[in-house]
Amino acid sequence: MAPEARQLKVHLRENEAVAQCVLEKWRSMEEKPGGLKENLAHTLYKSYRNVCAAKEPIRSLKDLYQIKGVGKWVIRQLKGSFPESSPDLSPPESNAAGEKGKKAGGSKRYVPQKNSAAYAILITLHRETINGKSHMKKQELIDATEASGLSQSAIGPDKSKAKPGAFASSQKDWYTGWSCMKTLTSKGLVAKSGNPAK
């Protein structure tokens, strides 16, 4: 049985106009010839109940869309009658599980992981810049970074480990933290200049 469109107590005074808008839309749809299908009546009831119970003010259709039980269909129904409605207040495009291959936003900013070689190099460079150094040579930077103890892996090459080639047991045996410098320079976090590089 479809729920009855009766008025409920609104938790936040700021949301009374929005709750009234949902209730009026629900009632007007019930009064149309043929009435309102039971599943749509349940949808509107759930939306109305959750708008009334909302603990945050609902100022736009975007805020309304964040309420549980309010979906794209409800937003479309309320678009013209929403209080202080404007054209830029449309429901956000969702990235549902069915839409594979689409990313929800732009590219994420690169931030080196704590205790990584990249993190240690950046912190060391920052400290040296504060101390008045304008540039550092490769070996200088490697020595200062290893002395800081900020990285869990070695920054410079370890002479006792195998070199890449036929006898290396794994890539970890010859990886050095210096490999991250390419990423740091490509992301614009470190600048290389001169020959030899500084």
XYZ file of C-alpha atoms in Angstrom:
198
model
C 0.000 0.000 0.000
C 1.289 3.434 -0.939
C 2.131 5.818 1.920
C -0.144 8.808 2.545
C 1.193 12.295 1.719
C 0.905 13.819 5.190
C 3.014 16.550 6.734
C 5.922 15.584 9.026
C 7.911 17.640 11.539
C 11.009 19.217 9.957
C 14.202 18.874 12.027
C 15.878 22.077 10.733
C 13.920 25.295 10.265
C 16.016 26.165 7.152
C 14.732 23.028 5.417
C 11.008 23.757 5.861
C 10.666 25.321 2.388
C 12.408 22.348 0.751
C 10.293 19.839 2.699
C 7.128 21.746 1.739
C 8.236 21.721 -1.912
C 8.697 17.920 -1.861
C 5.342 17.415 -0.087
C 3.460 19.665 -2.546
C 5.020 17.891 -5.528
C 4.042 14.530 -4.011
C 0.437 15.675 -3.440
C 0.114 17.211 -6.921
C 1.353 13.985 -8.518
C -1.188 11.965 -6.481
C -4.037 14.218 -7.660
C -3.264 13.726 -11.351
C -5.542 11.357 -13.290
C -4.313 7.816 -12.734
C -2.622 8.839 -9.498
C 0.891 7.883 -8.529
C 2.354 4.408 -8.832
C 3.056 2.750 -5.503
C 6.820 2.523 -6.012
C 7.008 6.235 -6.909
C 4.901 7.117 -3.876
C 7.361 5.161 -1.703
C 10.269 6.992 -3.356
C 8.719 10.403 -2.681
C 7.819 9.396 0.887
C 11.383 8.294 1.595
C 12.774 11.497 0.062
C 10.346 13.664 2.034
C 11.006 11.819 5.311
C 14.792 12.152 4.890
C 14.549 15.848 3.943
C 12.528 16.430 7.122
C 15.111 14.531 9.191
C 18.159 16.204 7.569
C 20.625 17.671 10.055
C 22.354 19.924 7.481
C 20.686 22.852 5.686
C 19.580 22.147 2.106
C 20.254 25.257 0.027
C 20.512 23.848 -3.487
C 19.534 20.881 -5.624
C 23.104 19.647 -5.164
C 22.595 19.602 -1.362
C 19.245 17.879 -1.865
C 20.886 15.246 -4.075
C 23.183 14.327 -1.160
C 20.184 13.304 0.977
C 19.612 9.560 1.204
C 16.636 8.495 -0.890
C 16.821 11.503 -3.208
C 17.870 10.405 -6.663
C 17.953 11.854 -10.150
C 14.235 11.211 -10.701
C 13.241 13.224 -7.602
C 15.638 16.025 -8.594
C 14.082 16.153 -12.087
C 10.588 16.363 -10.573
C 11.566 19.225 -8.247
C 13.786 21.178 -10.635
C 11.215 23.818 -11.620
C 9.537 24.185 -8.233
C 12.598 24.074 -5.966
C 12.896 27.197 -3.766
C 15.450 29.661 -5.196
C 16.006 27.330 -8.150
C 18.587 28.380 -10.724
C 19.883 26.695 -13.893
C 23.345 25.927 -12.463
C 21.863 23.778 -9.694
C 21.683 20.476 -11.513
C 22.351 17.054 -9.997
C 25.998 16.036 -10.145
C 26.933 13.351 -12.631
C 27.620 10.146 -10.766
C 30.213 7.576 -11.681
C 28.149 4.461 -11.087
C 29.697 1.006 -11.054
C 28.148 0.313 -14.456
C 30.081 3.146 -16.096
C 33.453 1.470 -16.378
C 36.506 3.282 -17.629
C 35.358 6.785 -16.717
C 37.190 8.708 -14.011
C 35.221 10.971 -11.696
C 37.691 13.841 -11.667
C 40.926 15.256 -12.925
C 44.362 13.868 -12.242
C 45.445 13.601 -8.635
C 48.311 15.750 -7.366
C 51.552 13.825 -6.783
C 52.546 13.648 -3.129
C 55.456 11.366 -2.199
C 54.699 8.747 0.417
C 56.168 9.347 3.868
C 59.484 7.524 4.503
C 60.018 7.044 0.764
C 63.166 8.140 -1.055
C 61.268 10.913 -2.864
C 59.955 12.230 0.464
C 63.448 12.170 1.986
C 64.984 13.973 -1.005
C 62.325 16.712 -0.963
C 62.641 17.277 2.796
C 66.442 17.384 2.536
C 66.301 19.873 -0.350
C 63.821 22.003 1.581
C 66.039 22.037 4.681
C 69.101 22.960 2.623
C 67.165 25.755 0.875
C 66.165 27.169 4.264
C 69.839 27.035 5.298
C 70.740 29.173 2.266
C 71.893 26.638 -0.359
C 70.625 27.440 -3.836
C 71.683 24.133 -5.408
C 73.230 20.746 -4.575
C 75.199 18.271 -6.635
C 74.035 14.667 -6.909
C 76.501 13.123 -4.433
C 76.003 16.002 -1.988
C 72.247 15.442 -2.062
C 72.575 11.653 -1.723
C 74.893 12.004 1.297
C 72.688 14.601 3.014
C 69.517 12.584 2.376
C 71.010 9.337 3.695
C 72.359 11.195 6.745
C 68.852 12.516 7.488
C 67.492 8.976 7.951
C 64.120 9.943 6.466
C 64.040 7.157 3.877
C 63.542 3.442 4.461
C 65.495 2.586 1.302
C 69.003 3.567 0.261
C 69.262 6.733 -1.798
C 72.608 6.108 -3.478
C 73.890 2.892 -5.032
C 75.065 0.243 -2.570
C 78.403 -1.076 -3.803
C 77.947 -4.425 -2.016
C 74.701 -5.235 -3.855
C 74.574 -6.793 -7.298
C 74.297 -4.575 -10.356
C 71.411 -5.042 -12.774
C 72.175 -7.866 -15.103
C 72.444 -11.608 -15.228
C 73.469 -12.151 -11.600
C 71.008 -9.834 -9.853
C 68.590 -11.864 -7.763
C 65.786 -9.292 -7.940
C 65.089 -5.704 -8.872
C 65.175 -4.724 -5.193
C 68.861 -5.650 -5.086
C 69.799 -2.840 -7.445
C 67.020 -0.274 -6.888
C 68.216 3.009 -5.426
C 66.163 5.890 -4.151
C 67.793 8.102 -6.761
C 65.451 6.533 -9.335
C 62.647 8.761 -8.027
C 64.470 11.923 -9.203
C 62.989 11.473 -12.683
C 59.476 11.589 -11.212
C 60.310 14.562 -8.989
C 61.683 16.567 -11.924
C 58.818 15.628 -14.270
C 56.263 16.718 -11.642
C 58.075 20.041 -11.225
C 59.011 19.451 -7.583
C 62.764 19.478 -8.271
C 64.656 21.469 -10.908
C 67.843 20.221 -12.560
C 70.242 22.676 -14.135
C 73.798 22.870 -15.444
C 76.235 20.280 -16.668
C 76.949 18.322 -14.534
C 73.424 18.536 -13.134
C 72.933 20.532 -9.948
